[in-house]
Amino acid sequence: MPRKARCESRTGMYHVVARGINKERIFNQTREKNQIKKIILKHLEKYEVEIFAYCIMSNHIHLLIHSKLSVLSSYMAIILAEFAEYYNYKHQRNGHVFQNRFSSECVESSVYFWNCMRYIHLNPVKANIVKNPLKYKYSSLKDYQIEEVKILHESAIKLYKAEFSDFEEYLMYHQIHQKQVFIDIPEEILMQQKTIALSMIYQNAHIQTLENPIEIIEDRELRRKYKEALQKELKISKRRTEELYRFVKKSIIGE
């Protein structure tokens, strides 16, 4: 089966995710995280890419990049290949290090851009590695605080300063709840969907002035409308909708 062609962003902005093969923790050690940072930085001069955010987790990385699509593919190919060579030599192994190609999604609005950046920076919080995202050393949030132009492009700092009055306002923005699903490793996507599904039923109960969201679960018509709204909001199949509904039901009434 031929590989699906990547979509080209009208803005030239992409959210990119690269994952270790078989969920392996390829960035588990400090040296490995530092090495991928060095490789990302090393090739910035050769390729016309601008990085606006990054986060290096134990088994995957996130990048928010501005680039031509063809250049992005070349840039990602070289940094992943170079890290794979390093990782295989270090661990005395052969074979693939990353799961297939990197994933990418187009970022085509200002709202989605900032929400995506926030999502990237909050990855370590969602993974229960840190409570304060500023405490995580391997994301670009700290770079914004000290306004460091190294991995981040100077355009990223200029855009941030134009959007927020100071870093405290920018940090507060990271506390706002978001109702969007971003590309990630599969289990993280499911977690995002579960969080939104649970939030939606409480929100619906509040809007309808119900005492408890269990009333939506117990009423056939309210239940039907909730599922329809869930499927439409998340743009998911009926099968995934039912899966999320079962999760919500169990979370609320324990069945």
PDB file of C-alpha atoms in Angstrom:
ATOM      1  CA  MET A   1       0.000   0.000   0.000  1.00  0.00           C
ATOM      2  CA  PRO A   2       1.481   3.393  -1.003  1.00  0.00           C
ATOM      3  CA  ARG A   3       2.228   5.837   1.760  1.00  0.00           C
ATOM      4  CA  LYS A   4      -0.264   8.642   2.209  1.00  0.00           C
ATOM      5  CA  ALA A   5       1.067  11.952   0.919  1.00  0.00           C
ATOM      6  CA  ARG A   6       1.615  14.659   3.495  1.00  0.00           C
ATOM      7  CA  CYS A   7      -0.680  17.661   3.446  1.00  0.00           C
ATOM      8  CA  GLU A   8       0.983  21.001   2.757  1.00  0.00           C
ATOM      9  CA  SER A   9       0.230  23.778   5.230  1.00  0.00           C
ATOM     10  CA  ARG A  10      -0.937  27.102   3.805  1.00  0.00           C
ATOM     11  CA  THR A  11       1.048  28.852   6.544  1.00  0.00           C
ATOM     12  CA  GLY A  12       4.136  26.639   6.278  1.00  0.00           C
ATOM     13  CA  MET A  13       3.711  25.705   9.950  1.00  0.00           C
ATOM     14  CA  TYR A  14       3.698  22.054  11.045  1.00  0.00           C
ATOM     15  CA  HIS A  15       3.358  20.098  14.270  1.00  0.00           C
ATOM     16  CA  VAL A  16       5.706  17.126  14.003  1.00  0.00           C
ATOM     17  CA  VAL A  17       5.940  14.000  16.163  1.00  0.00           C
ATOM     18  CA  ALA A  18       8.598  11.264  15.911  1.00  0.00           C
ATOM     19  CA  ARG A  19       8.161   8.125  18.011  1.00  0.00           C
ATOM     20  CA  GLY A  20      10.514   5.365  19.084  1.00  0.00           C
ATOM     21  CA  ILE A  21       9.848   1.975  17.516  1.00  0.00           C
ATOM     22  CA  ASN A  22       7.731  -0.418  19.576  1.00  0.00           C
ATOM     23  CA  LYS A  23       7.244   2.371  22.142  1.00  0.00           C
ATOM     24  CA  GLU A  24      10.931   2.118  23.086  1.00  0.00           C
ATOM     25  CA  ARG A  25      12.246   4.829  25.394  1.00  0.00           C
ATOM     26  CA  ILE A  26      14.908   6.019  22.977  1.00  0.00           C
ATOM     27  CA  PHE A  27      15.355   9.334  24.813  1.00  0.00           C
ATOM     28  CA  ASN A  28      15.272   7.803  28.266  1.00  0.00           C
ATOM     29  CA  GLN A  29      18.674   8.997  29.428  1.00  0.00           C
ATOM     30  CA  THR A  30      19.864  12.568  29.845  1.00  0.00           C
ATOM     31  CA  ARG A  31      22.657  11.964  27.315  1.00  0.00           C
ATOM     32  CA  GLU A  32      20.125  10.824  24.728  1.00  0.00           C
ATOM     33  CA  LYS A  33      17.928  13.871  25.223  1.00  0.00           C
ATOM     34  CA  ASN A  34      20.957  16.129  24.977  1.00  0.00           C
ATOM     35  CA  GLN A  35      22.146  14.312  21.860  1.00  0.00           C
ATOM     36  CA  ILE A  36      18.898  14.825  19.939  1.00  0.00           C
ATOM     37  CA  LYS A  37      18.976  18.505  20.935  1.00  0.00           C
ATOM     38  CA  LYS A  38      22.508  18.777  19.544  1.00  0.00           C
ATOM     39  CA  ILE A  39      21.464  17.110  16.299  1.00  0.00           C
ATOM     40  CA  ILE A  40      18.384  19.320  15.932  1.00  0.00           C
ATOM     41  CA  LEU A  41      20.574  22.395  16.432  1.00  0.00           C
ATOM     42  CA  LYS A  42      23.405  21.148  14.221  1.00  0.00           C
ATOM     43  CA  HIS A  43      21.276  20.961  11.079  1.00  0.00           C
ATOM     44  CA  LEU A  44      19.361  24.215  11.542  1.00  0.00           C
ATOM     45  CA  GLU A  45      22.032  26.158   9.661  1.00  0.00           C
ATOM     46  CA  LYS A  46      21.877  23.925   6.592  1.00  0.00           C
ATOM     47  CA  TYR A  47      18.101  23.634   6.297  1.00  0.00           C
ATOM     48  CA  GLU A  48      15.678  26.546   6.118  1.00  0.00           C
ATOM     49  CA  VAL A  49      13.508  25.574   9.043  1.00  0.00           C
ATOM     50  CA  GLU A  50      12.359  27.689  11.970  1.00  0.00           C
ATOM     51  CA  ILE A  51      11.531  25.974  15.248  1.00  0.00           C
ATOM     52  CA  PHE A  52       8.840  27.593  17.407  1.00  0.00           C
ATOM     53  CA  ALA A  53       8.509  24.901  20.084  1.00  0.00           C
ATOM     54  CA  TYR A  54       9.903  21.519  21.038  1.00  0.00           C
ATOM     55  CA  CYS A  55       9.600  18.878  23.740  1.00  0.00           C
ATOM     56  CA  ILE A  56      11.694  15.740  24.105  1.00  0.00           C
ATOM     57  CA  MET A  57       9.918  12.971  25.985  1.00  0.00           C
ATOM     58  CA  SER A  58      11.308   9.530  26.786  1.00  0.00           C
ATOM     59  CA  ASN A  59       9.863   7.759  23.746  1.00  0.00           C
ATOM     60  CA  HIS A  60       8.918  10.577  21.357  1.00  0.00           C
ATOM     61  CA  ILE A  61       9.584  14.187  20.427  1.00  0.00           C
ATOM     62  CA  HIS A  62       7.367  17.112  19.451  1.00  0.00           C
ATOM     63  CA  LEU A  63       8.432  19.958  17.184  1.00  0.00           C
ATOM     64  CA  LEU A  64       6.513  23.018  16.007  1.00  0.00           C
ATOM     65  CA  ILE A  65       8.262  23.985  12.776  1.00  0.00           C
ATOM     66  CA  HIS A  66       7.902  26.562  10.015  1.00  0.00           C
ATOM     67  CA  SER A  67       9.283  25.302   6.721  1.00  0.00           C
ATOM     68  CA  LYS A  68       8.559  24.290   3.161  1.00  0.00           C
ATOM     69  CA  LEU A  69       7.171  20.760   3.168  1.00  0.00           C
ATOM     70  CA  SER A  70      10.020  19.357   1.043  1.00  0.00           C
ATOM     71  CA  VAL A  71      12.621  20.954   3.319  1.00  0.00           C
ATOM     72  CA  LEU A  72      10.840  19.691   6.421  1.00  0.00           C
ATOM     73  CA  SER A  73      10.974  16.115   5.133  1.00  0.00           C
ATOM     74  CA  SER A  74      14.697  16.405   4.383  1.00  0.00           C
ATOM     75  CA  TYR A  75      15.436  17.995   7.750  1.00  0.00           C
ATOM     76  CA  MET A  76      13.525  15.379   9.720  1.00  0.00           C
ATOM     77  CA  ALA A  77      15.118  12.564   7.713  1.00  0.00           C
ATOM     78  CA  ILE A  78      18.653  13.711   8.523  1.00  0.00           C
ATOM     79  CA  ILE A  79      18.128  14.349  12.237  1.00  0.00           C
ATOM     80  CA  LEU A  80      16.302  11.054  12.790  1.00  0.00           C
ATOM     81  CA  ALA A  81      18.881   9.102  10.794  1.00  0.00           C
ATOM     82  CA  GLU A  82      21.770  10.686  12.671  1.00  0.00           C
ATOM     83  CA  PHE A  83      20.186   9.998  16.047  1.00  0.00           C
ATOM     84  CA  ALA A  84      19.412   6.404  15.027  1.00  0.00           C
ATOM     85  CA  GLU A  85      23.077   5.865  14.152  1.00  0.00           C
ATOM     86  CA  TYR A  86      24.118   7.283  17.533  1.00  0.00           C
ATOM     87  CA  TYR A  87      21.522   5.232  19.437  1.00  0.00           C
ATOM     88  CA  ASN A  88      22.352   1.945  17.701  1.00  0.00           C
ATOM     89  CA  TYR A  89      26.081   2.390  18.287  1.00  0.00           C
ATOM     90  CA  LYS A  90      25.575   3.353  21.922  1.00  0.00           C
ATOM     91  CA  HIS A  91      23.330   0.370  22.676  1.00  0.00           C
ATOM     92  CA  GLN A  92      25.128  -2.054  20.349  1.00  0.00           C
ATOM     93  CA  ARG A  93      22.040  -2.811  18.343  1.00  0.00           C
ATOM     94  CA  ASN A  94      20.896  -2.768  14.701  1.00  0.00           C
ATOM     95  CA  GLY A  95      17.679  -1.886  12.958  1.00  0.00           C
ATOM     96  CA  HIS A  96      15.079   0.836  13.081  1.00  0.00           C
ATOM     97  CA  VAL A  97      14.967   3.259  15.982  1.00  0.00           C
ATOM     98  CA  PHE A  98      11.897   5.293  15.019  1.00  0.00           C
ATOM     99  CA  GLN A  99       8.370   4.059  14.329  1.00  0.00           C
ATOM    100  CA  ASN A 100       7.814   4.470  10.575  1.00  0.00           C
ATOM    101  CA  ARG A 101       7.918   8.043   9.285  1.00  0.00           C
ATOM    102  CA  PHE A 102       7.443  11.040  11.487  1.00  0.00           C
ATOM    103  CA  SER A 103       3.859  12.285  11.838  1.00  0.00           C
ATOM    104  CA  SER A 104       2.871  15.815  10.904  1.00  0.00           C
ATOM    105  CA  GLU A 105      -0.195  18.015  10.937  1.00  0.00           C
ATOM    106  CA  CYS A 106      -0.774  21.415   9.369  1.00  0.00           C
ATOM    107  CA  VAL A 107      -1.077  24.417  11.675  1.00  0.00           C
ATOM    108  CA  GLU A 108      -3.124  26.936   9.770  1.00  0.00           C
ATOM    109  CA  SER A 109      -4.563  29.387  12.293  1.00  0.00           C
ATOM    110  CA  SER A 110      -3.194  31.552  15.061  1.00  0.00           C
ATOM    111  CA  VAL A 111      -5.488  29.939  17.646  1.00  0.00           C
ATOM    112  CA  TYR A 112      -4.373  26.455  16.683  1.00  0.00           C
ATOM    113  CA  PHE A 113      -0.735  27.554  16.680  1.00  0.00           C
ATOM    114  CA  TRP A 114      -0.798  28.802  20.282  1.00  0.00           C
ATOM    115  CA  ASN A 115      -2.915  25.876  21.480  1.00  0.00           C
ATOM    116  CA  CYS A 116      -0.512  23.461  19.833  1.00  0.00           C
ATOM    117  CA  MET A 117       2.479  25.158  21.458  1.00  0.00           C
ATOM    118  CA  ARG A 118       0.784  24.926  24.841  1.00  0.00           C
ATOM    119  CA  TYR A 119       0.033  21.246  24.269  1.00  0.00           C
ATOM    120  CA  ILE A 120       3.679  20.568  23.423  1.00  0.00           C
ATOM    121  CA  HIS A 121       4.935  22.335  26.548  1.00  0.00           C
ATOM    122  CA  LEU A 122       2.441  20.529  28.796  1.00  0.00           C
ATOM    123  CA  ASN A 123       3.465  17.023  27.692  1.00  0.00           C
ATOM    124  CA  PRO A 124       5.698  16.439  30.755  1.00  0.00           C
ATOM    125  CA  VAL A 125       2.861  17.556  33.053  1.00  0.00           C
ATOM    126  CA  LYS A 126       0.377  15.166  31.435  1.00  0.00           C
ATOM    127  CA  ALA A 127       2.929  12.376  31.789  1.00  0.00           C
ATOM    128  CA  ASN A 128       3.264  13.168  35.533  1.00  0.00           C
ATOM    129  CA  ILE A 129       6.975  13.866  35.178  1.00  0.00           C
ATOM    130  CA  VAL A 130       6.658  17.368  36.613  1.00  0.00           C
ATOM    131  CA  LYS A 131       3.833  19.458  38.047  1.00  0.00           C
ATOM    132  CA  ASN A 132       5.296  22.736  36.820  1.00  0.00           C
ATOM    133  CA  PRO A 133       6.146  22.667  33.082  1.00  0.00           C
ATOM    134  CA  LEU A 134       8.986  25.134  33.719  1.00  0.00           C
ATOM    135  CA  LYS A 135      10.772  22.454  35.728  1.00  0.00           C
ATOM    136  CA  TYR A 136      11.179  20.255  32.657  1.00  0.00           C
ATOM    137  CA  LYS A 137      14.588  20.814  31.074  1.00  0.00           C
ATOM    138  CA  TYR A 138      13.881  19.392  27.639  1.00  0.00           C
ATOM    139  CA  SER A 139      11.175  21.652  26.262  1.00  0.00           C
ATOM    140  CA  SER A 140      11.252  25.157  24.808  1.00  0.00           C
ATOM    141  CA  LEU A 141       9.209  26.721  27.619  1.00  0.00           C
ATOM    142  CA  LYS A 142      12.368  27.673  29.519  1.00  0.00           C
ATOM    143  CA  ASP A 143      13.831  29.066  26.285  1.00  0.00           C
ATOM    144  CA  TYR A 144      10.911  31.472  26.079  1.00  0.00           C
ATOM    145  CA  GLN A 145      11.437  32.547  29.674  1.00  0.00           C
ATOM    146  CA  ILE A 146      15.075  33.529  29.086  1.00  0.00           C
ATOM    147  CA  GLU A 147      14.414  34.472  25.432  1.00  0.00           C
ATOM    148  CA  GLU A 148      17.141  32.182  24.190  1.00  0.00           C
ATOM    149  CA  VAL A 149      17.590  32.023  20.435  1.00  0.00           C
ATOM    150  CA  LYS A 150      19.372  28.744  19.930  1.00  0.00           C
ATOM    151  CA  ILE A 151      17.063  25.944  18.927  1.00  0.00           C
ATOM    152  CA  LEU A 152      14.193  28.416  18.854  1.00  0.00           C
ATOM    153  CA  HIS A 153      14.257  30.756  15.879  1.00  0.00           C
ATOM    154  CA  GLU A 154      14.370  34.490  16.530  1.00  0.00           C
ATOM    155  CA  SER A 155      10.941  34.751  14.863  1.00  0.00           C
ATOM    156  CA  ALA A 156       9.525  32.606  17.675  1.00  0.00           C
ATOM    157  CA  ILE A 157      10.657  35.070  20.342  1.00  0.00           C
ATOM    158  CA  LYS A 158       9.401  38.053  18.334  1.00  0.00           C
ATOM    159  CA  LEU A 159       5.987  36.435  17.885  1.00  0.00           C
ATOM    160  CA  TYR A 160       5.748  35.525  21.563  1.00  0.00           C
ATOM    161  CA  LYS A 161       6.625  39.086  22.651  1.00  0.00           C
ATOM    162  CA  ALA A 162       4.056  40.524  20.271  1.00  0.00           C
ATOM    163  CA  GLU A 163       1.323  38.224  21.601  1.00  0.00           C
ATOM    164  CA  PHE A 164       1.983  38.398  25.357  1.00  0.00           C
ATOM    165  CA  SER A 165       2.837  41.330  27.597  1.00  0.00           C
ATOM    166  CA  ASP A 166       5.384  39.313  29.583  1.00  0.00           C
ATOM    167  CA  PHE A 167       6.388  35.766  30.414  1.00  0.00           C
ATOM    168  CA  GLU A 168       3.971  35.549  33.348  1.00  0.00           C
ATOM    169  CA  GLU A 169       1.037  36.108  30.997  1.00  0.00           C
ATOM    170  CA  TYR A 170       2.459  33.502  28.629  1.00  0.00           C
ATOM    171  CA  LEU A 171       2.830  31.028  31.505  1.00  0.00           C
ATOM    172  CA  MET A 172      -0.747  31.695  32.634  1.00  0.00           C
ATOM    173  CA  TYR A 173      -1.894  30.852  29.112  1.00  0.00           C
ATOM    174  CA  HIS A 174      -0.549  27.353  29.675  1.00  0.00           C
ATOM    175  CA  GLN A 175      -3.118  26.846  32.445  1.00  0.00           C
ATOM    176  CA  ILE A 176      -6.121  27.332  30.169  1.00  0.00           C
ATOM    177  CA  HIS A 177      -8.081  24.159  29.365  1.00  0.00           C
ATOM    178  CA  GLN A 178      -8.081  23.244  25.681  1.00  0.00           C
ATOM    179  CA  LYS A 179     -10.691  21.289  23.752  1.00  0.00           C
ATOM    180  CA  GLN A 180      -8.599  20.096  20.829  1.00  0.00           C
ATOM    181  CA  VAL A 181      -6.873  16.850  19.975  1.00  0.00           C
ATOM    182  CA  PHE A 182      -3.321  17.073  18.658  1.00  0.00           C
ATOM    183  CA  ILE A 183      -1.226  14.440  16.925  1.00  0.00           C
ATOM    184  CA  ASP A 184       0.767  12.345  19.336  1.00  0.00           C
ATOM    185  CA  ILE A 185       1.528   8.720  20.073  1.00  0.00           C
ATOM    186  CA  PRO A 186      -1.750   6.678  19.988  1.00  0.00           C
ATOM    187  CA  GLU A 187      -2.151   6.254  23.746  1.00  0.00           C
ATOM    188  CA  GLU A 188      -1.737  10.007  24.257  1.00  0.00           C
ATOM    189  CA  ILE A 189      -4.369  10.762  21.613  1.00  0.00           C
ATOM    190  CA  LEU A 190      -6.798   8.444  23.422  1.00  0.00           C
ATOM    191  CA  MET A 191      -6.014  10.186  26.703  1.00  0.00           C
ATOM    192  CA  GLN A 192      -6.748  13.562  25.108  1.00  0.00           C
ATOM    193  CA  GLN A 193     -10.072  12.268  23.811  1.00  0.00           C
ATOM    194  CA  LYS A 194     -11.028  10.802  27.191  1.00  0.00           C
ATOM    195  CA  THR A 195     -10.280  14.085  28.932  1.00  0.00           C
ATOM    196  CA  ILE A 196     -12.415  16.027  26.461  1.00  0.00           C
ATOM    197  CA  ALA A 197     -15.266  13.487  26.600  1.00  0.00           C
ATOM    198  CA  LEU A 198     -15.417  13.693  30.389  1.00  0.00           C
ATOM    199  CA  SER A 199     -15.222  17.477  30.306  1.00  0.00           C
ATOM    200  CA  MET A 200     -18.036  17.661  27.746  1.00  0.00           C
ATOM    201  CA  ILE A 201     -20.551  15.676  29.787  1.00  0.00           C
ATOM    202  CA  TYR A 202     -19.992  17.888  32.836  1.00  0.00           C
ATOM    203  CA  GLN A 203     -20.246  20.974  30.657  1.00  0.00           C
ATOM    204  CA  ASN A 204     -23.467  19.712  29.063  1.00  0.00           C
ATOM    205  CA  ALA A 205     -24.957  18.978  32.469  1.00  0.00           C
ATOM    206  CA  HIS A 206     -24.094  22.506  33.618  1.00  0.00           C
ATOM    207  CA  ILE A 207     -25.614  24.119  30.511  1.00  0.00           C
ATOM    208  CA  GLN A 208     -28.818  22.101  30.949  1.00  0.00           C
ATOM    209  CA  THR A 209     -28.892  22.963  34.684  1.00  0.00           C
ATOM    210  CA  LEU A 210     -28.816  19.292  35.662  1.00  0.00           C
ATOM    211  CA  GLU A 211     -27.771  18.400  39.192  1.00  0.00           C
ATOM    212  CA  ASN A 212     -25.518  15.566  38.071  1.00  0.00           C
ATOM    213  CA  PRO A 213     -24.124  14.396  34.689  1.00  0.00           C
ATOM    214  CA  ILE A 214     -25.472  10.956  35.542  1.00  0.00           C
ATOM    215  CA  GLU A 215     -28.844  12.323  34.389  1.00  0.00           C
ATOM    216  CA  ILE A 216     -27.468  12.488  30.837  1.00  0.00           C
ATOM    217  CA  ILE A 217     -26.389   8.859  31.026  1.00  0.00           C
ATOM    218  CA  GLU A 218     -29.785   7.712  32.376  1.00  0.00           C
ATOM    219  CA  ASP A 219     -31.917   9.633  29.838  1.00  0.00           C
ATOM    220  CA  ARG A 220     -31.976   8.029  26.376  1.00  0.00           C
ATOM    221  CA  GLU A 221     -32.496  11.281  24.442  1.00  0.00           C
ATOM    222  CA  LEU A 222     -29.877  13.236  26.404  1.00  0.00           C
ATOM    223  CA  ARG A 223     -27.502  10.316  26.028  1.00  0.00           C
ATOM    224  CA  ARG A 224     -28.048  10.245  22.257  1.00  0.00           C
ATOM    225  CA  LYS A 225     -27.411  13.984  21.927  1.00  0.00           C
ATOM    226  CA  TYR A 226     -24.251  13.746  24.032  1.00  0.00           C
ATOM    227  CA  LYS A 227     -22.859  10.987  21.841  1.00  0.00           C
ATOM    228  CA  GLU A 228     -23.697  12.941  18.686  1.00  0.00           C
ATOM    229  CA  ALA A 229     -21.981  16.037  20.069  1.00  0.00           C
ATOM    230  CA  LEU A 230     -18.966  13.964  21.105  1.00  0.00           C
ATOM    231  CA  GLN A 231     -18.620  12.382  17.684  1.00  0.00           C
ATOM    232  CA  LYS A 232     -18.958  15.754  15.950  1.00  0.00           C
ATOM    233  CA  GLU A 233     -16.587  17.598  18.309  1.00  0.00           C
ATOM    234  CA  LEU A 234     -13.803  15.019  18.095  1.00  0.00           C
ATOM    235  CA  LYS A 235     -14.473  13.974  14.474  1.00  0.00           C
ATOM    236  CA  ILE A 236     -14.340  10.308  15.400  1.00  0.00           C
ATOM    237  CA  SER A 237     -16.074   7.099  14.368  1.00  0.00           C
ATOM    238  CA  LYS A 238     -19.160   5.698  16.071  1.00  0.00           C
ATOM    239  CA  ARG A 239     -17.001   2.881  17.412  1.00  0.00           C
ATOM    240  CA  ARG A 240     -14.572   5.292  19.101  1.00  0.00           C
ATOM    241  CA  THR A 241     -17.544   7.347  20.348  1.00  0.00           C
ATOM    242  CA  GLU A 242     -18.977   4.274  22.077  1.00  0.00           C
ATOM    243  CA  GLU A 243     -15.574   3.473  23.541  1.00  0.00           C
ATOM    244  CA  LEU A 244     -15.279   6.972  24.996  1.00  0.00           C
ATOM    245  CA  TYR A 245     -18.866   6.862  26.244  1.00  0.00           C
ATOM    246  CA  ARG A 246     -18.155   3.641  28.147  1.00  0.00           C
ATOM    247  CA  PHE A 247     -15.141   5.324  29.724  1.00  0.00           C
ATOM    248  CA  VAL A 248     -17.234   8.356  30.734  1.00  0.00           C
ATOM    249  CA  LYS A 249     -20.010   6.173  32.114  1.00  0.00           C
ATOM    250  CA  LYS A 250     -17.574   4.131  34.182  1.00  0.00           C
ATOM    251  CA  SER A 251     -15.871   7.290  35.454  1.00  0.00           C
ATOM    252  CA  ILE A 252     -19.160   8.776  36.623  1.00  0.00           C
ATOM    253  CA  ILE A 253     -21.133   5.834  37.984  1.00  0.00           C
ATOM    254  CA  GLY A 254     -18.390   3.200  38.329  1.00  0.00           C
ATOM    255  CA  GLU A 255     -20.002   0.564  36.123  1.00  0.00           C
TER     256      GLU A 255
END
